[in-house]
Every structure is written in structure tokens, then in C-alpha cells.
Amino acid sequence: MRTKIRGALAALTLLPALALGAPAASAAPSPSASASGTPAPATKAGTSFLTAVNLSPGQDANVAASTGDYLYWAFGASEGQTPTVNLTVSLAPATDRHGPQTWTVEVFDGLRRRQACTAGTQNATGDQNTTTLALDCTLREVRTWAEPWSGDPLPGTYYVRLSVTDAPQPDLGLAANAQLHVSSKGNADNAQPEGGELKAPLVPPVGGGASTAKAAAPVAQKEHWYTGWFSGWNSRWYWTIGGGFLAALAGVLGYNLTRHPRGRRPGHYGAVPPQGSHQHGSYADRP
């Protein structure tokens, strides 16, 4: 009997150790995580600017798509960097295709302005026997400041769009695969002084996009002696009532200045005889 009691007590003492060991086993690292710390490739892509998939610095993308779809990704770039976008498109088997296909890569900034490629193959065409297409685009160096009309690349979010610009109608919808790699050379030390300052990076407030640059702190507005007169939710009522009073006063003064005095007429009309007066004589006395 004592042996059974001792065995039960020993089993109870092992329960806390088993409970602590269970979470440790479940906290094992995910097999998708890389041992070198590089983020795992993204397996999705957006269909518009608002649904673009954000890519972390150094993160690639490997997406299975359909021929004819628009694929969007977003990445961040800071001043002094020169981003380069590399894409490898694996086409459907040659037995399923009916002719050549043309794929295009485009890069847009945070204001959705299309940026020019200084180097690389932006459009690639493959015949029916081609299995893969390689596209790349190297942007201009990201500037620290630019005029709004110039369209130069500025720090902030950049969008990558991959699309099919020409393909036979029966080939639309065939399976395809896209691999994206974004690299950048240079840093903030390489940025040339522009004589200006960008208050905040071009990061859209809605939708995807990740920026490596930090937004500038808001600048406090200067206050003047008349600032309080035009601020506040009820200031317009004060100005409306005051304006109405001044308009009424001006109307009364204008009326008093422009009307003729009551009971009088201008001198060129002559004096008016008083009432009750009569002329001497009668019509009979007249010759």
C-alpha cells in the first residue's frame, strides 16, 4: 500500500515538469524561417496599388500567377540609393501556348508616377518555345529633394507592376510563375546635397508600402496676434453677427444722408401757400 502511495506522489511531482516542457516544444522555430535571418520570400502579390504586397528590405517574392494578371509589390527606398528590380517569369509549357508572349515590368513612386528605367530589359518577348523570361529595371538615384514638376525619384514607397502586354487570347489564364528580387546600392552618405529638404517621404497614407526613411516631425505653426480671430468652431458666427450689424448701421446712415428733409422742398419749386388762404376778389369782379 505504501509503495502505491509513493508511486502516485512521484507521478504528481512530474506533472509540472511535463507542463513546462510542452510549450517549449511548441515554440520551436518555423521551418520557413531562414537560418541567416533573411525573411522568407513572399508568396502573394497584389492586384492594384492599394493591395500591393509589402516587401521587407532584402525580401524576395516567388508567386504563382495566371497569364494576364496584374501583379503588384511595394518596397521602400531612401535617399542616395539606386534600386534595381530583377524579375524571372516562368511561362506555361510550350504545348499549352499558342504564340509569343510579351511581359513588362514598371516601377512607380509613392505618388504613382511612372519612373524611367536607366538600364535593364523592361519588356521581354518569348516565342512559343521559350520557357523563361528575364526582366530588370534600374532606377535613377533617389534624391533628397526635387521640384514637384520634375518627377525625380524621392525617398518613400515604390511599386513594382508586372503585366502581360501582348499574348494570344487562348493563352490568357495559363499558369505562370514570377520571381522578384529587389537590390539597392548606395546609402545616405552617397546622396548629393540638393539645396532643399523633403519634409516627409512619399508614402501613401492608404494601402501597402513600406519605407526605409522616417517621416519628419510635424512643424509647429507660428501664432500671431490675430490667430485667435480666425480659429475656433464659433469664430464664423462672431464675424457673421458683426458683419450684419455693420451692414445695418451703414444702411441707416446712408438713408439719413440721402433722403430730403421731411416737409420741405427744394427752393426752385417756390413756397407753398398755407392752407385756408384765398385770393381776394371773385371771378365776377374780373373784366
PDB file of C-alpha atoms in Angstrom:
ATOM      1  CA  MET A   1       0.000   0.000   0.000  1.00  0.00           C
ATOM      2  CA  ARG A   2       2.809   2.396   0.886  1.00  0.00           C
ATOM      3  CA  THR A   3       4.519   1.574  -2.441  1.00  0.00           C
ATOM      4  CA  LYS A   4       1.386   2.603  -4.404  1.00  0.00           C
ATOM      5  CA  ILE A   5       1.097   5.855  -2.476  1.00  0.00           C
ATOM      6  CA  ARG A   6       4.763   6.697  -3.128  1.00  0.00           C
ATOM      7  CA  GLY A   7       4.321   5.977  -6.853  1.00  0.00           C
ATOM      8  CA  ALA A   8       1.294   8.285  -7.045  1.00  0.00           C
ATOM      9  CA  LEU A   9       3.181  11.083  -5.307  1.00  0.00           C
ATOM     10  CA  ALA A  10       6.125  10.702  -7.697  1.00  0.00           C
ATOM     11  CA  ALA A  11       3.757  10.954 -10.662  1.00  0.00           C
ATOM     12  CA  LEU A  12       2.232  14.153  -9.278  1.00  0.00           C
ATOM     13  CA  THR A  13       5.667  15.736  -8.889  1.00  0.00           C
ATOM     14  CA  LEU A  14       6.392  15.087 -12.604  1.00  0.00           C
ATOM     15  CA  LEU A  15       3.271  16.902 -13.831  1.00  0.00           C
ATOM     16  CA  PRO A  16       4.716  20.486 -13.572  1.00  0.00           C
ATOM     17  CA  ALA A  17       7.815  19.435 -15.473  1.00  0.00           C
ATOM     18  CA  LEU A  18       5.674  17.933 -18.253  1.00  0.00           C
ATOM     19  CA  ALA A  19       3.545  21.098 -18.391  1.00  0.00           C
ATOM     20  CA  LEU A  20       6.639  23.285 -18.788  1.00  0.00           C
ATOM     21  CA  GLY A  21       8.098  21.021 -21.431  1.00  0.00           C
ATOM     22  CA  ALA A  22       5.020  21.165 -23.694  1.00  0.00           C
ATOM     23  CA  PRO A  23       5.246  24.893 -24.560  1.00  0.00           C
ATOM     24  CA  ALA A  24       8.972  24.615 -25.166  1.00  0.00           C
ATOM     25  CA  ALA A  25       8.342  22.012 -27.829  1.00  0.00           C
ATOM     26  CA  SER A  26       5.653  24.135 -29.496  1.00  0.00           C
ATOM     27  CA  ALA A  27       7.921  27.196 -29.537  1.00  0.00           C
ATOM     28  CA  ALA A  28      10.330  25.578 -31.954  1.00  0.00           C
ATOM     29  CA  PRO A  29      11.331  27.851 -34.870  1.00  0.00           C
ATOM     30  CA  SER A  30       9.222  27.685 -38.018  1.00  0.00           C
ATOM     31  CA  PRO A  31      10.805  25.727 -40.849  1.00  0.00           C
ATOM     32  CA  SER A  32      10.065  28.630 -43.183  1.00  0.00           C
ATOM     33  CA  ALA A  33      12.401  30.975 -41.309  1.00  0.00           C
ATOM     34  CA  SER A  34      15.903  31.289 -42.721  1.00  0.00           C
ATOM     35  CA  ALA A  35      18.899  30.478 -40.544  1.00  0.00           C
ATOM     36  CA  SER A  36      20.726  33.589 -41.818  1.00  0.00           C
ATOM     37  CA  GLY A  37      17.924  35.919 -40.728  1.00  0.00           C
ATOM     38  CA  THR A  38      16.744  36.726 -44.274  1.00  0.00           C
ATOM     39  CA  PRO A  39      12.935  36.966 -44.469  1.00  0.00           C
ATOM     40  CA  ALA A  40      11.152  34.196 -46.300  1.00  0.00           C
ATOM     41  CA  PRO A  41      10.053  35.026 -49.875  1.00  0.00           C
ATOM     42  CA  ALA A  42       6.579  36.444 -50.282  1.00  0.00           C
ATOM     43  CA  THR A  43       4.177  34.049 -51.942  1.00  0.00           C
ATOM     44  CA  LYS A  44       1.479  36.575 -52.831  1.00  0.00           C
ATOM     45  CA  ALA A  45       1.101  39.670 -54.973  1.00  0.00           C
ATOM     46  CA  GLY A  46      -1.495  42.406 -55.066  1.00  0.00           C
ATOM     47  CA  THR A  47      -3.803  43.192 -57.954  1.00  0.00           C
ATOM     48  CA  SER A  48      -3.690  47.005 -57.599  1.00  0.00           C
ATOM     49  CA  PHE A  49      -1.741  49.788 -55.907  1.00  0.00           C
ATOM     50  CA  LEU A  50      -3.939  49.570 -52.817  1.00  0.00           C
ATOM     51  CA  THR A  51      -3.408  45.814 -52.396  1.00  0.00           C
ATOM     52  CA  ALA A  52       0.306  45.706 -53.240  1.00  0.00           C
ATOM     53  CA  VAL A  53       2.251  43.259 -51.067  1.00  0.00           C
ATOM     54  CA  ASN A  54       4.913  44.935 -48.917  1.00  0.00           C
ATOM     55  CA  LEU A  55       8.444  43.584 -49.213  1.00  0.00           C
ATOM     56  CA  SER A  56      10.844  43.987 -46.318  1.00  0.00           C
ATOM     57  CA  PRO A  57      14.454  45.025 -47.024  1.00  0.00           C
ATOM     58  CA  GLY A  58      16.169  42.018 -48.606  1.00  0.00           C
ATOM     59  CA  GLN A  59      12.936  40.054 -49.065  1.00  0.00           C
ATOM     60  CA  ASP A  60      12.212  38.350 -52.401  1.00  0.00           C
ATOM     61  CA  ALA A  61       8.943  37.162 -53.898  1.00  0.00           C
ATOM     62  CA  ASN A  62       8.023  33.853 -55.535  1.00  0.00           C
ATOM     63  CA  VAL A  63       4.435  33.948 -56.743  1.00  0.00           C
ATOM     64  CA  ALA A  64       2.341  31.535 -58.763  1.00  0.00           C
ATOM     65  CA  ALA A  65       0.032  33.541 -61.020  1.00  0.00           C
ATOM     66  CA  SER A  66      -2.029  33.376 -64.189  1.00  0.00           C
ATOM     67  CA  THR A  67      -1.098  34.804 -67.551  1.00  0.00           C
ATOM     68  CA  GLY A  68      -2.821  38.158 -67.956  1.00  0.00           C
ATOM     69  CA  ASP A  69      -2.974  39.100 -64.268  1.00  0.00           C
ATOM     70  CA  TYR A  70      -1.519  42.326 -62.900  1.00  0.00           C
ATOM     71  CA  LEU A  71       0.951  41.707 -60.070  1.00  0.00           C
ATOM     72  CA  TYR A  72       1.914  44.468 -57.632  1.00  0.00           C
ATOM     73  CA  TRP A  73       4.635  44.646 -54.962  1.00  0.00           C
ATOM     74  CA  ALA A  74       5.859  47.542 -52.835  1.00  0.00           C
ATOM     75  CA  PHE A  75       9.277  48.270 -51.368  1.00  0.00           C
ATOM     76  CA  GLY A  76      10.978  51.218 -49.676  1.00  0.00           C
ATOM     77  CA  ALA A  77      13.963  53.256 -50.819  1.00  0.00           C
ATOM     78  CA  SER A  78      15.831  56.076 -49.096  1.00  0.00           C
ATOM     79  CA  GLU A  79      17.985  58.920 -50.366  1.00  0.00           C
ATOM     80  CA  GLY A  80      21.261  58.006 -52.004  1.00  0.00           C
ATOM     81  CA  GLN A  81      20.115  54.539 -53.077  1.00  0.00           C
ATOM     82  CA  THR A  82      19.816  53.249 -56.644  1.00  0.00           C
ATOM     83  CA  PRO A  83      17.215  50.442 -56.664  1.00  0.00           C
ATOM     84  CA  THR A  84      17.267  47.626 -59.206  1.00  0.00           C
ATOM     85  CA  VAL A  85      14.323  45.286 -59.812  1.00  0.00           C
ATOM     86  CA  ASN A  86      15.006  41.803 -61.251  1.00  0.00           C
ATOM     87  CA  LEU A  87      12.208  39.508 -62.403  1.00  0.00           C
ATOM     88  CA  THR A  88      12.214  35.977 -63.775  1.00  0.00           C
ATOM     89  CA  VAL A  89       8.958  34.762 -65.328  1.00  0.00           C
ATOM     90  CA  SER A  90       8.423  31.050 -65.928  1.00  0.00           C
ATOM     91  CA  LEU A  91       5.902  30.553 -68.710  1.00  0.00           C
ATOM     92  CA  ALA A  92       3.404  27.749 -69.189  1.00  0.00           C
ATOM     93  CA  PRO A  93       4.505  24.635 -71.103  1.00  0.00           C
ATOM     94  CA  ALA A  94       5.043  25.182 -74.821  1.00  0.00           C
ATOM     95  CA  THR A  95       2.392  22.577 -75.679  1.00  0.00           C
ATOM     96  CA  ASP A  96      -0.282  24.719 -73.987  1.00  0.00           C
ATOM     97  CA  ARG A  97       0.686  28.049 -75.562  1.00  0.00           C
ATOM     98  CA  HIS A  98      -0.443  29.317 -78.955  1.00  0.00           C
ATOM     99  CA  GLY A  99       2.105  32.032 -79.726  1.00  0.00           C
ATOM    100  CA  PRO A 100       4.634  34.527 -78.361  1.00  0.00           C
ATOM    101  CA  GLN A 101       4.077  36.471 -75.148  1.00  0.00           C
ATOM    102  CA  THR A 102       5.351  39.899 -74.088  1.00  0.00           C
ATOM    103  CA  TRP A 103       5.778  40.743 -70.392  1.00  0.00           C
ATOM    104  CA  THR A 104       6.522  44.212 -68.989  1.00  0.00           C
ATOM    105  CA  VAL A 105       7.817  45.496 -65.650  1.00  0.00           C
ATOM    106  CA  GLU A 106       7.057  49.028 -64.487  1.00  0.00           C
ATOM    107  CA  VAL A 107       8.085  50.955 -61.365  1.00  0.00           C
ATOM    108  CA  PHE A 108       6.053  53.770 -59.789  1.00  0.00           C
ATOM    109  CA  ASP A 109       6.848  56.071 -56.867  1.00  0.00           C
ATOM    110  CA  GLY A 110       4.670  56.893 -53.859  1.00  0.00           C
ATOM    111  CA  LEU A 111       2.641  59.377 -55.937  1.00  0.00           C
ATOM    112  CA  ARG A 112       2.081  56.654 -58.545  1.00  0.00           C
ATOM    113  CA  ARG A 113       4.234  58.427 -61.080  1.00  0.00           C
ATOM    114  CA  ARG A 114       5.919  56.070 -63.502  1.00  0.00           C
ATOM    115  CA  GLN A 115       9.694  56.154 -63.072  1.00  0.00           C
ATOM    116  CA  ALA A 116      12.035  55.752 -66.016  1.00  0.00           C
ATOM    117  CA  CYS A 117      14.475  52.835 -66.166  1.00  0.00           C
ATOM    118  CA  THR A 118      18.053  53.885 -66.819  1.00  0.00           C
ATOM    119  CA  ALA A 119      19.186  50.329 -67.583  1.00  0.00           C
ATOM    120  CA  GLY A 120      17.771  46.853 -67.981  1.00  0.00           C
ATOM    121  CA  THR A 121      15.244  44.977 -70.080  1.00  0.00           C
ATOM    122  CA  GLN A 122      11.860  46.424 -69.291  1.00  0.00           C
ATOM    123  CA  ASN A 123       9.989  44.476 -71.995  1.00  0.00           C
ATOM    124  CA  ALA A 124      10.739  40.876 -72.907  1.00  0.00           C
ATOM    125  CA  THR A 125       9.116  38.753 -75.605  1.00  0.00           C
ATOM    126  CA  GLY A 126       9.337  34.984 -75.805  1.00  0.00           C
ATOM    127  CA  ASP A 127       8.192  32.746 -78.633  1.00  0.00           C
ATOM    128  CA  GLN A 128       6.184  29.597 -78.163  1.00  0.00           C
ATOM    129  CA  ASN A 129       9.237  27.541 -77.250  1.00  0.00           C
ATOM    130  CA  THR A 130      10.596  29.984 -74.641  1.00  0.00           C
ATOM    131  CA  THR A 131      10.303  28.737 -71.083  1.00  0.00           C
ATOM    132  CA  THR A 132      11.546  31.740 -69.031  1.00  0.00           C
ATOM    133  CA  LEU A 133      11.807  35.496 -69.476  1.00  0.00           C
ATOM    134  CA  ALA A 134      14.188  37.817 -67.618  1.00  0.00           C
ATOM    135  CA  LEU A 135      13.254  41.436 -66.921  1.00  0.00           C
ATOM    136  CA  ASP A 136      15.033  44.102 -64.917  1.00  0.00           C
ATOM    137  CA  CYS A 137      14.842  47.832 -64.297  1.00  0.00           C
ATOM    138  CA  THR A 138      17.387  50.143 -62.672  1.00  0.00           C
ATOM    139  CA  LEU A 139      16.022  53.419 -61.402  1.00  0.00           C
ATOM    140  CA  ARG A 140      17.780  56.740 -61.020  1.00  0.00           C
ATOM    141  CA  GLU A 141      19.435  57.599 -57.743  1.00  0.00           C
ATOM    142  CA  VAL A 142      16.911  58.599 -55.108  1.00  0.00           C
ATOM    143  CA  ARG A 143      17.280  62.297 -54.387  1.00  0.00           C
ATOM    144  CA  THR A 144      16.859  64.103 -51.116  1.00  0.00           C
ATOM    145  CA  TRP A 145      14.733  66.867 -52.631  1.00  0.00           C
ATOM    146  CA  ALA A 146      13.283  67.845 -56.008  1.00  0.00           C
ATOM    147  CA  GLU A 147      10.792  70.208 -57.594  1.00  0.00           C
ATOM    148  CA  PRO A 148       7.218  68.856 -57.785  1.00  0.00           C
ATOM    149  CA  TRP A 149       7.161  69.106 -61.576  1.00  0.00           C
ATOM    150  CA  SER A 150      10.443  67.252 -62.121  1.00  0.00           C
ATOM    151  CA  GLY A 151       9.222  63.720 -61.348  1.00  0.00           C
ATOM    152  CA  ASP A 152      12.593  62.707 -59.901  1.00  0.00           C
ATOM    153  CA  PRO A 153      12.689  59.695 -57.532  1.00  0.00           C
ATOM    154  CA  LEU A 154      12.326  60.712 -53.884  1.00  0.00           C
ATOM    155  CA  PRO A 155      12.528  58.752 -50.616  1.00  0.00           C
ATOM    156  CA  GLY A 156       9.474  56.650 -49.853  1.00  0.00           C
ATOM    157  CA  THR A 157       7.478  53.777 -51.279  1.00  0.00           C
ATOM    158  CA  TYR A 158       7.941  52.332 -54.749  1.00  0.00           C
ATOM    159  CA  TYR A 159       5.583  49.993 -56.577  1.00  0.00           C
ATOM    160  CA  VAL A 160       6.522  47.210 -58.990  1.00  0.00           C
ATOM    161  CA  ARG A 161       3.943  46.125 -61.550  1.00  0.00           C
ATOM    162  CA  LEU A 162       4.354  43.028 -63.692  1.00  0.00           C
ATOM    163  CA  SER A 163       1.893  42.511 -66.520  1.00  0.00           C
ATOM    164  CA  VAL A 164       1.378  40.859 -69.898  1.00  0.00           C
ATOM    165  CA  THR A 165       1.136  43.420 -72.687  1.00  0.00           C
ATOM    166  CA  ASP A 166       0.744  41.014 -75.626  1.00  0.00           C
ATOM    167  CA  ALA A 167      -0.360  37.381 -75.686  1.00  0.00           C
ATOM    168  CA  PRO A 168      -2.734  35.230 -77.740  1.00  0.00           C
ATOM    169  CA  GLN A 169      -6.268  35.215 -76.407  1.00  0.00           C
ATOM    170  CA  PRO A 170      -6.299  31.435 -75.682  1.00  0.00           C
ATOM    171  CA  ASP A 171      -3.151  31.808 -73.543  1.00  0.00           C
ATOM    172  CA  LEU A 172      -4.771  34.127 -71.035  1.00  0.00           C
ATOM    173  CA  GLY A 173      -5.291  32.295 -67.769  1.00  0.00           C
ATOM    174  CA  LEU A 174      -2.457  29.785 -68.214  1.00  0.00           C
ATOM    175  CA  ALA A 175      -0.320  29.104 -65.167  1.00  0.00           C
ATOM    176  CA  ALA A 176       2.873  31.153 -64.742  1.00  0.00           C
ATOM    177  CA  ASN A 177       5.413  31.830 -62.029  1.00  0.00           C
ATOM    178  CA  ALA A 178       7.160  35.118 -61.149  1.00  0.00           C
ATOM    179  CA  GLN A 179      10.294  35.544 -59.032  1.00  0.00           C
ATOM    180  CA  LEU A 180      11.163  39.053 -57.861  1.00  0.00           C
ATOM    181  CA  HIS A 181      14.385  40.348 -56.348  1.00  0.00           C
ATOM    182  CA  VAL A 182      14.980  43.983 -55.353  1.00  0.00           C
ATOM    183  CA  SER A 183      18.520  45.204 -54.691  1.00  0.00           C
ATOM    184  CA  SER A 184      19.913  48.647 -53.937  1.00  0.00           C
ATOM    185  CA  LYS A 185      23.366  50.144 -53.981  1.00  0.00           C
ATOM    186  CA  GLY A 186      24.444  53.257 -52.172  1.00  0.00           C
ATOM    187  CA  ASN A 187      23.180  54.841 -48.961  1.00  0.00           C
ATOM    188  CA  ALA A 188      22.501  58.208 -47.416  1.00  0.00           C
ATOM    189  CA  ASP A 189      26.220  59.054 -47.450  1.00  0.00           C
ATOM    190  CA  ASN A 190      26.166  58.981 -51.258  1.00  0.00           C
ATOM    191  CA  ALA A 191      23.268  61.429 -51.541  1.00  0.00           C
ATOM    192  CA  GLN A 192      24.305  64.696 -53.118  1.00  0.00           C
ATOM    193  CA  PRO A 193      23.166  67.936 -51.473  1.00  0.00           C
ATOM    194  CA  GLU A 194      20.290  69.423 -53.415  1.00  0.00           C
ATOM    195  CA  GLY A 195      19.862  72.701 -51.599  1.00  0.00           C
ATOM    196  CA  GLY A 196      16.447  71.716 -50.257  1.00  0.00           C
ATOM    197  CA  GLU A 197      14.773  69.434 -47.755  1.00  0.00           C
ATOM    198  CA  LEU A 198      11.971  66.888 -48.083  1.00  0.00           C
ATOM    199  CA  LYS A 199       9.638  67.177 -45.097  1.00  0.00           C
ATOM    200  CA  ALA A 200       8.272  63.615 -45.367  1.00  0.00           C
ATOM    201  CA  PRO A 201       8.859  60.596 -47.631  1.00  0.00           C
ATOM    202  CA  LEU A 202       6.369  59.795 -50.376  1.00  0.00           C
ATOM    203  CA  VAL A 203       4.482  57.099 -48.506  1.00  0.00           C
ATOM    204  CA  PRO A 204       0.805  56.709 -49.406  1.00  0.00           C
ATOM    205  CA  PRO A 205      -1.475  57.036 -46.357  1.00  0.00           C
ATOM    206  CA  VAL A 206      -3.726  54.193 -47.556  1.00  0.00           C
ATOM    207  CA  GLY A 207      -2.797  50.762 -48.818  1.00  0.00           C
ATOM    208  CA  GLY A 208       0.508  48.963 -48.952  1.00  0.00           C
ATOM    209  CA  GLY A 209       4.024  50.261 -48.979  1.00  0.00           C
ATOM    210  CA  ALA A 210       6.966  50.248 -46.618  1.00  0.00           C
ATOM    211  CA  SER A 211       9.513  52.997 -46.426  1.00  0.00           C
ATOM    212  CA  THR A 212      13.027  52.820 -45.073  1.00  0.00           C
ATOM    213  CA  ALA A 213      13.008  56.566 -44.416  1.00  0.00           C
ATOM    214  CA  LYS A 214      11.418  58.077 -41.356  1.00  0.00           C
ATOM    215  CA  ALA A 215       8.783  60.755 -41.664  1.00  0.00           C
ATOM    216  CA  ALA A 216       9.765  64.157 -40.389  1.00  0.00           C
ATOM    217  CA  ALA A 217       8.159  65.511 -37.250  1.00  0.00           C
ATOM    218  CA  PRO A 218       5.315  67.948 -37.863  1.00  0.00           C
ATOM    219  CA  VAL A 219       6.353  71.579 -37.801  1.00  0.00           C
ATOM    220  CA  ALA A 220       4.537  73.753 -35.261  1.00  0.00           C
ATOM    221  CA  GLN A 221       2.628  76.625 -36.812  1.00  0.00           C
ATOM    222  CA  LYS A 222       3.549  80.161 -35.850  1.00  0.00           C
ATOM    223  CA  GLU A 223       0.988  82.117 -33.878  1.00  0.00           C
ATOM    224  CA  HIS A 224       0.290  85.819 -34.359  1.00  0.00           C
ATOM    225  CA  TRP A 225      -1.828  88.373 -32.505  1.00  0.00           C
ATOM    226  CA  TYR A 226      -4.689  87.776 -34.969  1.00  0.00           C
ATOM    227  CA  THR A 227      -4.514  83.974 -34.944  1.00  0.00           C
ATOM    228  CA  GLY A 228      -7.356  83.539 -32.455  1.00  0.00           C
ATOM    229  CA  TRP A 229      -9.690  85.699 -34.522  1.00  0.00           C
ATOM    230  CA  PHE A 230      -9.847  83.183 -37.350  1.00  0.00           C
ATOM    231  CA  SER A 231      -9.729  79.941 -35.359  1.00  0.00           C
ATOM    232  CA  GLY A 232     -12.355  78.033 -33.457  1.00  0.00           C
ATOM    233  CA  TRP A 233     -15.664  76.488 -34.427  1.00  0.00           C
ATOM    234  CA  ASN A 234     -17.698  79.575 -33.400  1.00  0.00           C
ATOM    235  CA  SER A 235     -15.500  82.282 -34.926  1.00  0.00           C
ATOM    236  CA  ARG A 236     -17.607  82.406 -38.093  1.00  0.00           C
ATOM    237  CA  TRP A 237     -20.705  83.259 -36.034  1.00  0.00           C
ATOM    238  CA  TYR A 238     -18.923  86.211 -34.476  1.00  0.00           C
ATOM    239  CA  TRP A 239     -17.902  87.530 -37.854  1.00  0.00           C
ATOM    240  CA  THR A 240     -21.386  86.938 -39.295  1.00  0.00           C
ATOM    241  CA  ILE A 241     -23.141  88.828 -36.485  1.00  0.00           C
ATOM    242  CA  GLY A 242     -20.599  91.651 -36.567  1.00  0.00           C
ATOM    243  CA  GLY A 243     -20.865  91.961 -40.324  1.00  0.00           C
ATOM    244  CA  GLY A 244     -24.665  92.059 -40.169  1.00  0.00           C
ATOM    245  CA  PHE A 245     -24.614  94.813 -37.534  1.00  0.00           C
ATOM    246  CA  LEU A 246     -22.187  96.925 -39.557  1.00  0.00           C
ATOM    247  CA  ALA A 247     -24.286  96.457 -42.701  1.00  0.00           C
ATOM    248  CA  ALA A 248     -27.455  97.570 -40.871  1.00  0.00           C
ATOM    249  CA  LEU A 249     -25.683 100.617 -39.411  1.00  0.00           C
ATOM    250  CA  ALA A 250     -24.347 101.597 -42.811  1.00  0.00           C
ATOM    251  CA  GLY A 251     -27.839 101.302 -44.287  1.00  0.00           C
ATOM    252  CA  VAL A 252     -29.381 103.593 -41.658  1.00  0.00           C
ATOM    253  CA  LEU A 253     -26.676 106.222 -42.049  1.00  0.00           C
ATOM    254  CA  GLY A 254     -26.927 106.125 -45.808  1.00  0.00           C
ATOM    255  CA  TYR A 255     -30.691 106.580 -45.682  1.00  0.00           C
ATOM    256  CA  ASN A 256     -30.428 109.599 -43.391  1.00  0.00           C
ATOM    257  CA  LEU A 257     -27.812 111.230 -45.588  1.00  0.00           C
ATOM    258  CA  THR A 258     -29.589 110.755 -48.895  1.00  0.00           C
ATOM    259  CA  ARG A 259     -33.292 111.488 -48.111  1.00  0.00           C
ATOM    260  CA  HIS A 260     -34.781 115.047 -48.261  1.00  0.00           C
ATOM    261  CA  PRO A 261     -35.823 116.715 -45.010  1.00  0.00           C
ATOM    262  CA  ARG A 262     -39.436 115.987 -44.205  1.00  0.00           C
ATOM    263  CA  GLY A 263     -41.955 118.812 -45.024  1.00  0.00           C
ATOM    264  CA  ARG A 264     -39.581 120.809 -47.251  1.00  0.00           C
ATOM    265  CA  ARG A 265     -38.921 121.030 -50.946  1.00  0.00           C
ATOM    266  CA  PRO A 266     -36.076 122.399 -52.964  1.00  0.00           C
ATOM    267  CA  GLY A 267     -36.104 126.226 -53.368  1.00  0.00           C
ATOM    268  CA  HIS A 268     -36.693 126.301 -57.146  1.00  0.00           C
ATOM    269  CA  TYR A 269     -40.218 124.977 -56.711  1.00  0.00           C
ATOM    270  CA  GLY A 270     -41.250 128.108 -54.790  1.00  0.00           C
ATOM    271  CA  ALA A 271     -43.068 128.472 -51.462  1.00  0.00           C
ATOM    272  CA  VAL A 272     -46.319 126.627 -50.921  1.00  0.00           C
ATOM    273  CA  PRO A 273     -49.209 128.861 -49.737  1.00  0.00           C
ATOM    274  CA  PRO A 274     -50.658 127.916 -46.399  1.00  0.00           C
ATOM    275  CA  GLN A 275     -53.934 126.108 -46.245  1.00  0.00           C
ATOM    276  CA  GLY A 276     -57.142 128.145 -45.819  1.00  0.00           C
ATOM    277  CA  SER A 277     -55.841 131.166 -47.668  1.00  0.00           C
ATOM    278  CA  HIS A 278     -57.986 132.588 -50.508  1.00  0.00           C
ATOM    279  CA  GLN A 279     -57.434 135.050 -53.233  1.00  0.00           C
ATOM    280  CA  HIS A 280     -59.054 138.469 -52.981  1.00  0.00           C
ATOM    281  CA  GLY A 281     -61.761 139.168 -55.424  1.00  0.00           C
ATOM    282  CA  SER A 282     -64.037 136.899 -57.412  1.00  0.00           C
ATOM    283  CA  TYR A 283     -64.464 135.792 -60.936  1.00  0.00           C
ATOM    284  CA  ALA A 284     -67.403 138.143 -61.305  1.00  0.00           C
ATOM    285  CA  ASP A 285     -65.334 141.159 -60.476  1.00  0.00           C
ATOM    286  CA  ARG A 286     -62.870 140.321 -63.196  1.00  0.00           C
ATOM    287  CA  PRO A 287     -63.304 142.120 -66.504  1.00  0.00           C
TER     288      PRO A 287
END
